[in-house]
Structure formats: C-alpha cells, structure tokens
CSV table of C-alpha atoms in Angstrom, one decimal:
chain,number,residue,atom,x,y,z
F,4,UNK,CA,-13.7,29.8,21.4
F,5,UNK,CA,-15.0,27.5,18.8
F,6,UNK,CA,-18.7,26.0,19.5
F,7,UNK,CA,-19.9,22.5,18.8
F,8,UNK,CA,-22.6,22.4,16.4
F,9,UNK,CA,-26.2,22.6,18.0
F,10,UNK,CA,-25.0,22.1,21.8
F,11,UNK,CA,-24.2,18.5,21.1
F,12,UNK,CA,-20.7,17.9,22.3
F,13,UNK,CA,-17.9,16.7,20.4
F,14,UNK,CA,-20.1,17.3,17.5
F,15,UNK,CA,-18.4,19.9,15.3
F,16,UNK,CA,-19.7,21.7,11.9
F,17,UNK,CA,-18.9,19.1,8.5
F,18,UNK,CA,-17.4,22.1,6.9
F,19,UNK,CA,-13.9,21.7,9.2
F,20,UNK,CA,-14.1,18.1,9.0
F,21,UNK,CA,-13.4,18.1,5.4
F,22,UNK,CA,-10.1,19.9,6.1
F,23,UNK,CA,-9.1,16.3,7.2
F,24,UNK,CA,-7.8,13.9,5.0
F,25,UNK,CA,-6.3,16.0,2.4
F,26,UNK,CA,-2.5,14.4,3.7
F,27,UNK,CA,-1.9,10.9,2.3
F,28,UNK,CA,1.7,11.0,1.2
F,29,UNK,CA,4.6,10.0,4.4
F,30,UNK,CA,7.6,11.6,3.5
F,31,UNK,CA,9.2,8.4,5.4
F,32,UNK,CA,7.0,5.5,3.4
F,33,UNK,CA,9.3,4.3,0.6
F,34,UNK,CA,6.1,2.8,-1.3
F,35,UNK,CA,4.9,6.7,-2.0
F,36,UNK,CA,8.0,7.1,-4.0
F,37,UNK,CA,6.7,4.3,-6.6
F,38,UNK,CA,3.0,4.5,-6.1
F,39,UNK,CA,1.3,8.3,-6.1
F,40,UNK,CA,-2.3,9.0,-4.8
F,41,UNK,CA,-4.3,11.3,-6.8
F,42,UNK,CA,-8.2,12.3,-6.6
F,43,UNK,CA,-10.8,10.8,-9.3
F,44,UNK,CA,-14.6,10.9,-9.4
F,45,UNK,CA,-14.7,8.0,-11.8
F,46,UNK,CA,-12.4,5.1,-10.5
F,47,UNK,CA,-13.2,2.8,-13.2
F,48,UNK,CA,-13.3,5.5,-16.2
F,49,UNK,CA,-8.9,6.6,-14.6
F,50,UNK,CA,-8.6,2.8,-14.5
F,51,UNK,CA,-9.3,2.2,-18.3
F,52,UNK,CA,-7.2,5.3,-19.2
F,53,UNK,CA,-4.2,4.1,-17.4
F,54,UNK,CA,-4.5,0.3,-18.6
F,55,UNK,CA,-4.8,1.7,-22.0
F,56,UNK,CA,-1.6,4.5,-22.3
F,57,UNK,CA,0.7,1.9,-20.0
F,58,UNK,CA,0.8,-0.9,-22.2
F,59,UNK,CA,3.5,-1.7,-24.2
F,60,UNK,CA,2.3,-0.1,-27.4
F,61,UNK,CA,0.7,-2.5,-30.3
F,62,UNK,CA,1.8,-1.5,-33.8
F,63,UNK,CA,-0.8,-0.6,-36.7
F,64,UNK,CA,0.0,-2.7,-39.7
F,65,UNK,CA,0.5,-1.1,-43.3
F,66,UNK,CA,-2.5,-1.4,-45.9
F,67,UNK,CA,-3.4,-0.9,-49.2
F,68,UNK,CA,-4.9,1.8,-50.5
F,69,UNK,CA,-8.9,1.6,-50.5
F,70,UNK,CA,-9.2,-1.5,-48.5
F,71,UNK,CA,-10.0,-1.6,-44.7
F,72,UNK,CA,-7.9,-1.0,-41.5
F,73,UNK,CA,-7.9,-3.6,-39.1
F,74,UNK,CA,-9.9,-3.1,-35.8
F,75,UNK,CA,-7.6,-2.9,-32.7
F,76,UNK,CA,-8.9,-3.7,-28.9
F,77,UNK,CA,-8.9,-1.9,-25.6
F,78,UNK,CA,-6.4,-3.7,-22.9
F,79,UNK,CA,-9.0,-5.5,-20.6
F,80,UNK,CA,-9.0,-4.6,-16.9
F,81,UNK,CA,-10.4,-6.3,-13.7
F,82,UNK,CA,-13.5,-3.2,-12.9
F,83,UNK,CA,-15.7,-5.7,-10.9
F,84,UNK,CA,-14.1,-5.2,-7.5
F,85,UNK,CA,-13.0,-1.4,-8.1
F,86,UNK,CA,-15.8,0.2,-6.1
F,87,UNK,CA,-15.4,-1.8,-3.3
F,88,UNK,CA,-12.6,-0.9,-2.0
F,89,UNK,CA,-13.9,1.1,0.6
F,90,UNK,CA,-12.1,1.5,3.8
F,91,UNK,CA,-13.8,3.1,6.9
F,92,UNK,CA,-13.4,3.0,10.8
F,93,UNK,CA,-15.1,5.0,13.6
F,94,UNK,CA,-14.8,5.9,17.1
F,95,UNK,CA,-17.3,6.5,20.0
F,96,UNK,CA,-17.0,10.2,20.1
F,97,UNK,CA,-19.4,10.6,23.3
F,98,UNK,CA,-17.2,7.9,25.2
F,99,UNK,CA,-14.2,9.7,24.3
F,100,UNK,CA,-15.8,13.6,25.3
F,101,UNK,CA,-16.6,12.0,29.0
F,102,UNK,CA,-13.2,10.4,29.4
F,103,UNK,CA,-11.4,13.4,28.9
F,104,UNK,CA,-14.5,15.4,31.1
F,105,UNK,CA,-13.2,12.9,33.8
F,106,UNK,CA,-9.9,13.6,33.1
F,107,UNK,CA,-10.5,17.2,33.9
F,108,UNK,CA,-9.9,18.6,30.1
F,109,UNK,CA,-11.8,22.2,29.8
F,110,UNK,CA,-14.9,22.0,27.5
F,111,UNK,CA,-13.1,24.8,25.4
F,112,UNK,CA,-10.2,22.3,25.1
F,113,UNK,CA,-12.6,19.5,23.8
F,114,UNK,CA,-12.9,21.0,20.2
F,115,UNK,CA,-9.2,20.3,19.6
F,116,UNK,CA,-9.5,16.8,20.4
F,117,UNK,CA,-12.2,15.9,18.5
F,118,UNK,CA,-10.0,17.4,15.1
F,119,UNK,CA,-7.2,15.2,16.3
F,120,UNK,CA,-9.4,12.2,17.0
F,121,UNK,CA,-10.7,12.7,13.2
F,122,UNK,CA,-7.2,13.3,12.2
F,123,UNK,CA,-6.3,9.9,13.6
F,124,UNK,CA,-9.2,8.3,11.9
F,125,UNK,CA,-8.1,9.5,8.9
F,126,UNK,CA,-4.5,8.1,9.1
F,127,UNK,CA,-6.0,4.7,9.6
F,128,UNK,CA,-7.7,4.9,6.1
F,129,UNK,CA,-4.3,6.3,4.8
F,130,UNK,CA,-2.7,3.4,6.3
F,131,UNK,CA,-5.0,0.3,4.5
F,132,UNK,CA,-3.9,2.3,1.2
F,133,UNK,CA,-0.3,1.8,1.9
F,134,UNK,CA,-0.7,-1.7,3.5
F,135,UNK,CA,-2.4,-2.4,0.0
F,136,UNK,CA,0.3,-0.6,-2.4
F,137,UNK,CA,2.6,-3.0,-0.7
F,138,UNK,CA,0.5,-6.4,-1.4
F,139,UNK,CA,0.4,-4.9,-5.1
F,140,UNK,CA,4.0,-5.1,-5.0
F,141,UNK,CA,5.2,-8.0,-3.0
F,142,UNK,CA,1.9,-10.4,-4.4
F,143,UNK,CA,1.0,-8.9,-7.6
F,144,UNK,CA,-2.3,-8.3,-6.4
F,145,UNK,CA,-4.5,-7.2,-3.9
F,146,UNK,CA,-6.4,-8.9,-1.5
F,147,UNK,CA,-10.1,-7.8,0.6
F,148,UNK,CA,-10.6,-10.8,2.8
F,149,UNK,CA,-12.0,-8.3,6.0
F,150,UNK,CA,-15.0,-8.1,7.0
F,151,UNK,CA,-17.1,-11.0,5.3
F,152,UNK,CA,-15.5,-9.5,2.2
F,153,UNK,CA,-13.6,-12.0,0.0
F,154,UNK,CA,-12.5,-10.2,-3.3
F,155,UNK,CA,-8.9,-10.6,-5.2
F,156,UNK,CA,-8.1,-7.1,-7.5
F,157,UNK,CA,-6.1,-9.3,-10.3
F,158,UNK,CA,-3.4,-6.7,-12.0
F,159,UNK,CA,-3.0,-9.4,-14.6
F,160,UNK,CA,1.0,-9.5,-13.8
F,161,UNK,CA,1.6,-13.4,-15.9
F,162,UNK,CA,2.6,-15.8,-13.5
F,163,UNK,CA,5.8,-16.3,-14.7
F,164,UNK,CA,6.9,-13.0,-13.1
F,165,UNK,CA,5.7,-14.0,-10.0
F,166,UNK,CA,7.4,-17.5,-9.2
F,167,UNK,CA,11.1,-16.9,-9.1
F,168,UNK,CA,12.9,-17.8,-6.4
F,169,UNK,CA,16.0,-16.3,-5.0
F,170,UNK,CA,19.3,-18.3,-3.0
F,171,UNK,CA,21.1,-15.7,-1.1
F,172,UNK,CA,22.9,-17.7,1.1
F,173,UNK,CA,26.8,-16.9,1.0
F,174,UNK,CA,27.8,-20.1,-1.2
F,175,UNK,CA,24.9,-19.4,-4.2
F,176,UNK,CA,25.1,-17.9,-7.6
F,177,UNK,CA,23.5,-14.5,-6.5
F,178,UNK,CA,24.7,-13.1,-9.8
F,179,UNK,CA,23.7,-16.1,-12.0
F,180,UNK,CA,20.5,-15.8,-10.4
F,181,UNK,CA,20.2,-11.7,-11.1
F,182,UNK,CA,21.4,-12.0,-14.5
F,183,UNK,CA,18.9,-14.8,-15.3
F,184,UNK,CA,16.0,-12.3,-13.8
F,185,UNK,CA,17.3,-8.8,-16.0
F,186,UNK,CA,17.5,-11.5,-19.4
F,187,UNK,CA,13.6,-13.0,-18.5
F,188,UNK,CA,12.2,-9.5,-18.4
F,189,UNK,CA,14.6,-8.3,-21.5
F,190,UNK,CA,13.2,-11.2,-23.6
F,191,UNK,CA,9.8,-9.3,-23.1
F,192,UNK,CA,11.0,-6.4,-23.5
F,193,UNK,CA,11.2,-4.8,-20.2
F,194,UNK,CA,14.0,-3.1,-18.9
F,195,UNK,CA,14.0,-3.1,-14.5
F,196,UNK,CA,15.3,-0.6,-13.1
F,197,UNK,CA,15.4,-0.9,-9.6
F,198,UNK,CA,14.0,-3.6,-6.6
F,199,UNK,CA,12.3,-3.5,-3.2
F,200,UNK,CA,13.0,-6.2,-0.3
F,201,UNK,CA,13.8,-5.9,3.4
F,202,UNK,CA,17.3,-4.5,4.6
F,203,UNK,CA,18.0,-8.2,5.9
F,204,UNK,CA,17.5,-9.8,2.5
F,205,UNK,CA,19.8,-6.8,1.5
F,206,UNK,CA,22.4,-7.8,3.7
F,207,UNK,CA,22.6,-11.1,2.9
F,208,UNK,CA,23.2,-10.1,-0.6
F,209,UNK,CA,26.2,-8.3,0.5
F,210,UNK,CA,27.3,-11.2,2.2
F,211,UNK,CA,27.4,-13.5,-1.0
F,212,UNK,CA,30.5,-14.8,-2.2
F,213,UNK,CA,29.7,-13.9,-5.9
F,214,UNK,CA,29.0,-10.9,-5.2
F,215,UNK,CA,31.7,-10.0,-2.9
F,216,UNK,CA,34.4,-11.6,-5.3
F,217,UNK,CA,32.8,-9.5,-8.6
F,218,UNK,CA,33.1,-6.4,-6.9
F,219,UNK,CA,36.2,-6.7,-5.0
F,220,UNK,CA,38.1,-9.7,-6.9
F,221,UNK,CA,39.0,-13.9,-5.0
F,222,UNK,CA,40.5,-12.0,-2.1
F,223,UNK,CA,37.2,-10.3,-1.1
F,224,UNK,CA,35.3,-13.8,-0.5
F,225,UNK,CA,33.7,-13.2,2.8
F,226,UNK,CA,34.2,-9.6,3.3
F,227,UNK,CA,30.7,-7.7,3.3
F,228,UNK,CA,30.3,-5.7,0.7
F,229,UNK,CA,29.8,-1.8,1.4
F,230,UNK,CA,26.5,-0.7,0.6
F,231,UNK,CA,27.5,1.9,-1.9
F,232,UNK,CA,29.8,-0.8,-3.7
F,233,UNK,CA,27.0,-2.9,-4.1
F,234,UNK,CA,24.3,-0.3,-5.0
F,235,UNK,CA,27.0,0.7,-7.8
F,236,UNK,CA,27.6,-2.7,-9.2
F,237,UNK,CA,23.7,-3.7,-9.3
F,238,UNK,CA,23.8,-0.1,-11.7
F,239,UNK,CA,26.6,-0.8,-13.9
F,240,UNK,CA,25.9,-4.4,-14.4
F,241,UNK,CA,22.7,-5.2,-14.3
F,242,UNK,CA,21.0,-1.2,-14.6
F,243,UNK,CA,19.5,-1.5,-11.3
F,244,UNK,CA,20.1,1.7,-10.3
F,245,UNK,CA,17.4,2.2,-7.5
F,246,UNK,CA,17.4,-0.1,-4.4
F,247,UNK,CA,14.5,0.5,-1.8
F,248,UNK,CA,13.8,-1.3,1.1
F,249,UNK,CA,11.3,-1.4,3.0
F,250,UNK,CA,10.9,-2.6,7.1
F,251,UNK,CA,7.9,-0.3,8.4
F,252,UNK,CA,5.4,-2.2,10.4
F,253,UNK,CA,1.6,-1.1,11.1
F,254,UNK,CA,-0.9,-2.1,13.8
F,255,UNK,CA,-3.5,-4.7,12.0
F,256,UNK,CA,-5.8,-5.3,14.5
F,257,UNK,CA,-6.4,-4.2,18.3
F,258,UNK,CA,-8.2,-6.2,21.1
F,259,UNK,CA,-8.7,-5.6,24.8
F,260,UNK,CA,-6.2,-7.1,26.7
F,261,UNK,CA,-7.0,-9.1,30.2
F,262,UNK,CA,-5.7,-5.2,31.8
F,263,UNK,CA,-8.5,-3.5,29.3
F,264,UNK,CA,-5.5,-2.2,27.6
F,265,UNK,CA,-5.7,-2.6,23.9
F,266,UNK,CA,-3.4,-5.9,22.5
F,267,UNK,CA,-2.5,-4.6,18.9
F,268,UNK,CA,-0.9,-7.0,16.4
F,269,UNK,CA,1.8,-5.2,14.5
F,270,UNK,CA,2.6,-6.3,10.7
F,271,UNK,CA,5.2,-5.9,8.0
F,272,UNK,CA,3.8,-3.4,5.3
F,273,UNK,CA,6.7,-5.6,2.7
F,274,UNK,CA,7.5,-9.5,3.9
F,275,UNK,CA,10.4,-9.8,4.8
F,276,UNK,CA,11.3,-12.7,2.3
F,277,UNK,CA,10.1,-11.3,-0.6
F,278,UNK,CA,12.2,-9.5,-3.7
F,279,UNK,CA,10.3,-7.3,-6.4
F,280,UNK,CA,12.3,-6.6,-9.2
F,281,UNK,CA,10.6,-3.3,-11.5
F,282,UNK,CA,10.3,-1.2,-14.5
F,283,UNK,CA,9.7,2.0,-13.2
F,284,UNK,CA,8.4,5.0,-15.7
F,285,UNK,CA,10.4,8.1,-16.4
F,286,UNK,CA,9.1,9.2,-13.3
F,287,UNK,CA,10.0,6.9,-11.2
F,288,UNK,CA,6.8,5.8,-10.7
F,289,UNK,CA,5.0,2.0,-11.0
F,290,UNK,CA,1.5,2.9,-10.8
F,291,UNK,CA,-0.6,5.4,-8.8
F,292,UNK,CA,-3.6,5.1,-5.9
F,293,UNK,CA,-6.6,6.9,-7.2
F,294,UNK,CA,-8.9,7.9,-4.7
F,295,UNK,CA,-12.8,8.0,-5.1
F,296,UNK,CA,-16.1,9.2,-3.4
F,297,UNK,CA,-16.9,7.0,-0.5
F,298,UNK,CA,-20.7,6.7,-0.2
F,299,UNK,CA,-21.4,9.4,2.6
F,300,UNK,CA,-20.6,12.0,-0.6
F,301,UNK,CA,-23.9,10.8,-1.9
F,302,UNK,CA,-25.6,12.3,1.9
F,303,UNK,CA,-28.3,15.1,1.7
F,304,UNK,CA,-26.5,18.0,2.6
F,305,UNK,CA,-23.2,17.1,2.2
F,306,UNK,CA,-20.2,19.5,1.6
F,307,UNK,CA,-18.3,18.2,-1.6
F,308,UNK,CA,-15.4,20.4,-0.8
F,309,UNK,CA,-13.6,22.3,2.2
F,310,UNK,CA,-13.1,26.3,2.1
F,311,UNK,CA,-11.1,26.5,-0.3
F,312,UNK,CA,-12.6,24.2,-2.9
F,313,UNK,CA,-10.5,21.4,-2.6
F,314,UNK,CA,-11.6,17.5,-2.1
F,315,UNK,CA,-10.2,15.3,0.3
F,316,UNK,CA,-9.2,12.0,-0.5
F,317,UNK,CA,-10.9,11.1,3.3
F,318,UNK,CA,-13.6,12.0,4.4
F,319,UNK,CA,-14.7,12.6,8.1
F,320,UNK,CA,-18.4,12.0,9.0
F,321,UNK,CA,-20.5,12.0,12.4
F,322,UNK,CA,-23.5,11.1,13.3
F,323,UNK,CA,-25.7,11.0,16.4
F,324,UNK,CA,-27.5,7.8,17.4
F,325,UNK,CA,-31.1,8.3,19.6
F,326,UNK,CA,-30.8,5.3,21.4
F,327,UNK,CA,-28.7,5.0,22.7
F,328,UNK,CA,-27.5,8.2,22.6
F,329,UNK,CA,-23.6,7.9,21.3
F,330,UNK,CA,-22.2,10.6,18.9
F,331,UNK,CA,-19.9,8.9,16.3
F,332,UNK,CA,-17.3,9.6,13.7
F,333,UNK,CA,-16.1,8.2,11.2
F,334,UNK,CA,-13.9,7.9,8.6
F,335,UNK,CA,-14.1,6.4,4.8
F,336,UNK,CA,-12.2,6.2,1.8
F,337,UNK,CA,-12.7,4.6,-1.2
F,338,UNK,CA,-9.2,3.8,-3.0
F,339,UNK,CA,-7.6,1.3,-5.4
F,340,UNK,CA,-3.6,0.9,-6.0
F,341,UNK,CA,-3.5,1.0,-10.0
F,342,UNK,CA,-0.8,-0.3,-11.8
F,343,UNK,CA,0.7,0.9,-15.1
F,344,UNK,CA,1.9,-1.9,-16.9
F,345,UNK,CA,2.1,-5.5,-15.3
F,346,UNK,CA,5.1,-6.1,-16.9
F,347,UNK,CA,6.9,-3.7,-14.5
F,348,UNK,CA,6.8,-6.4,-11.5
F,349,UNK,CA,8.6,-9.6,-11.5
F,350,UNK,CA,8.8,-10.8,-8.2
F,351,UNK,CA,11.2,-13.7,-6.2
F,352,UNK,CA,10.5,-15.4,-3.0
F,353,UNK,CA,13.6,-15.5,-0.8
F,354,UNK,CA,15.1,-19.3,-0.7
F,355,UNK,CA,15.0,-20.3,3.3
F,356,UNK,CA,18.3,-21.4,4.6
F,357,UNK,CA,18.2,-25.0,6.4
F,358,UNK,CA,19.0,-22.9,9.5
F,359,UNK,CA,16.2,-20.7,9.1
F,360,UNK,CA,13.5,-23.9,8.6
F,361,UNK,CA,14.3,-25.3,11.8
F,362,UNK,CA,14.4,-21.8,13.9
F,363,UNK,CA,10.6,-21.3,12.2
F,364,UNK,CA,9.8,-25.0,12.6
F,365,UNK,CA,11.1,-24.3,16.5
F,366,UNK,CA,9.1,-20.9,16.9
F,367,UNK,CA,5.7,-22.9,15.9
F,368,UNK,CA,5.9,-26.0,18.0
F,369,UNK,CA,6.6,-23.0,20.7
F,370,UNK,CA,3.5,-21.0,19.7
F,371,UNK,CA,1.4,-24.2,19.7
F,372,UNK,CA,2.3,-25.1,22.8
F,373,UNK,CA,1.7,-21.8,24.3
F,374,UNK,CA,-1.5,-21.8,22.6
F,375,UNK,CA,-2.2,-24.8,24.2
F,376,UNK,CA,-1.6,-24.0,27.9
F,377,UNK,CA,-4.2,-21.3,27.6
C-alpha cells in the first residue's frame, strides 16, 4: 500500500506527481489538429525561430562582384507578454482527505484520489491552452484579462484579414462572398486551404441558394445541400479542402450556488458566429503551443523530470500551510499558442439575420429584467 510522504495525509512524494501532466492532446478537440503542443525551455528563443522560418521568404538581391551585400532583418515578434502566460489553479487537499474520511473512503483508498485530484488539476491548465488556441484563431490574438492581468499577445495578423464579414442567409451571394475571400488572400500570396466555424454556420451555408443551385443546378434552390456535396465543391472550386467545426464548450468559472452546489458558467471554446478561413502547412498544421517552466521548476529541491526522464508540460506541486494547517496542490503551466505565419488566418464575422437581432435584443431585455428582480 503506497504511503503518504512524512505521515502527512494526502501529501504524496513529488516524484509521482510529475507523472501528471504529460497528456495535453484530446483526441476529440478539433483545435489539436491545427495547433500542436510541444515542450521548450526557452519560450522566447522557439518563438524567434518559428517567426523567422514561417515567413513568407524575402529574396536576396543579385550584386556585383567586390561590392557589399545588403543587410537583411529578423521578422519582429511580440516577446514582452510571452512569460506570462502562466496558468495555475489549486485545491484544498486537507478539505478534500476529510470529506472523503466522512464519507467512509479507507485511508489506503485516499492515495488514489489525491493522483486523480492532481490529474483533474492538470486538465484545467490543459483546458486555458485550448480555450486560448481558439481565441488565436477566431480573434487573431490572445487575450489575459484574469486576475488583475490585462495583457493582449498581438500575432501581428493585418487587420484587413480580420474584418470580413460573411451573409449566409439563403438569398446572399455565399459564393461571391467565398470567391472574394480565396482572391484577397491569393493577391498576397496565400493559398487557404481549409476553415473553422460552428456546425450552425455550416448549415446555413448548405442552406444558401447559391450554393445549393452551383452544386445541384436552378432546380436545387432550396434543397439543403448534403454535407459531402458541399465539402466537395468548397475543394474543387475554391481548394478548401478541410472543413472543421468546432461546438465544444468548457466550464469558465464556478461559484457556490444558494444550495452550496457549485454554479459553473459554461463557454464556447469557437463563437459561434465566427468563420476563420486558413493556410495550413504541409502538415496540416497553423502554428504550435510551446510549453515552458512554470516558476515552481525554479524550487529547491525540485525534480525536473519523472522516472523515466521525461518533462511534463504541467506540473503538480503541494505545499503545506502552518496556520492554518491546509495541505494544497496545485497545478501550473506556463504556455503560449505560436503562430507560423499570420498570413494563414483571415477571419469573417457571421452577418446576423433581422430575425436573429430581435431574438438577441428579446433574450437581453429578458436577462435585464431578471437581473433586476433579484
């Protein structure tokens, strides 16, 4: 039976911690199949070397013989806000070792819980890294306004990629309006291969009249288009040959509820009005999390590395407190989404329908007035 470390329970030796947090990628996430996580111990020095080999590639100028080469320049990046990005949360371990004592858990059952409690830990870092590949691509940047922390992580994406704005209500020019997009980013020599939206801006695609009548002729006007009609004309006409969509929610916050229970407000990882055209790499790939030291590596002491060697991309801390005397742990990542190229995103905002801004002008006087009764 394993044994907590020096009799204190639900404290447990560092060296199994650190064989949490190794597990980032969700096979079901779509964003992990155009942003990759990988482990750094220099955030800003991988930064530089991705800003410089993503670029589209400047061409040296011919010279004549004995006279001097022009001096080129490295592709400027936004470092200032890289290391802090850190992302940490942490749980009253001794409140948690009672309740289950109450509960009537056997004590050799305890060390289990306290591995899945630092598991869980762990997946809320994960989750702020998805949460923040999915700003990156909806917003072409990312955002830290938590915690008296008010820092933007510019990508430099121009803002002409990032004001377009799509009709997809039945009677528009849906295909105007795509071929307009795939011409912009040709004209700049970018070549998109694919988009990410939400399946109901997907559907109404399917449901435009344009669309429907260039894949299946005047007589297919208001028909919905199959989905593997559609995915095949967006290929052959416009070489958008991957389509991803994206609906997953995530809990953003949690507070106790008038029953003690906890109230947690869920969020869309991707908005749901909100169309990112991109150029992905051979790979598949737009860019590619890199994962840091978070400050408790710099700790006395401190294992760098599980059993086998490797280092996790979380790590999973406790700590006892004298007084009073609460065991917590913790868990902290440091992490930034990097982008390859920031010609890759071109992003549209979703055109509301007149139907859709009265239901949302309806919701809000709702909401207000509920708010006000309380």
């Amino acid at each position: 039976m394993p044994n907590f470390e020096n009799g204190i329970l639900g404290l447990i030796p560092q060296r199994e911690l650190l064989d949490v947090g190794f597990q980032v990628n969700r096979p079901n996430d779509p964003i992990d199949g155009l942003f990759g996580d990988v482990r750094t111990d220099n955030l800003q020095a991988f930064w530089q070397s991705i800003a410089s080999e993503y670029q589209i590639p400047m061409m040296a100028q011919f010279h004549a013989f004995d006279t001097e080469a022009n001096t080129t320049f490295r592709i400027p990046v936004d470092n200032h806000n890289i290391e802090k990005c850190l992302a940490k949360v942490k749980l009253n371990q001794s409140e948690r070792m009672r309740a289950l004592l109450r509960a009537g858990v056997r004590e050799d059952a305890l060390y289990d819980y306290v591995l899945e409690d630092a598991a869980r830990l762990a997946n809320q870092v994960v989750t702020r890294s998805k949460a923040a590949k999915n700003e990156l691509m909806a917003t072409g940047k990312v955002t830290i306004h938590e915690n008296n922390l008010n820092l933007t992580v510019d990508y430099g994406v121009p803002d002409s990629q990032l004001n377009y704005e799509l009709d997809v209500s039945p009677d528009a020019d849906l295909v105007g309006q795509l071929q307009t997009i795939v011409d912009d980013a040709a004209d700049r020599g970018v070549t998109l291969t694919g988009f990410q939206t939400s399946r109901k801006v997907l559907t109404k695609m399917r449901q435009n009249k344009s669309v429907q009548t260039a894949i299946n002729g005047s007589l297919g006007a208001g028909v919905l288009v199959r989905s593997a009609d559609f995915q095949s004309f967006l290929a052959a006409e416009f070489g958008l040959t991957r389509i991803v969509t994206n609906d997953l929610t995530y809990g953003a916050e949690g507070k106790p509820g008038g029953d003690g229970r906890p109230v947690i407000t869920a969020k869309r990882y991707y908005p749901q009005d909100k169309l990112t055209f991109f150029a992905a790499n051979p790979a598949g790939r737009l860019g590619v999390t890199a994962w840091g030291d978070p400050p408790e590596v710099d700790l006395p002491n401190f294992y760098l590395a599980n059993a086998s060697g490797e280092i996790p991309y979380v790590y999973v801390t406790q700590n006892m407190e004298w007084d009073p005397a609460v065991l917590w742990t913790k868990a902290s990542g440091l992490f930034i989404p990097v982008l390859y190229n920031p010609s890759s995103l071109w992003i549209a905002t979703i055109k509301e329908s007149e139907g859709e801004m009265v239901a949302r002008a309806a919701d809000a006087k709702t909401q207000a007035a509920d708010a006000k009764t309380k």
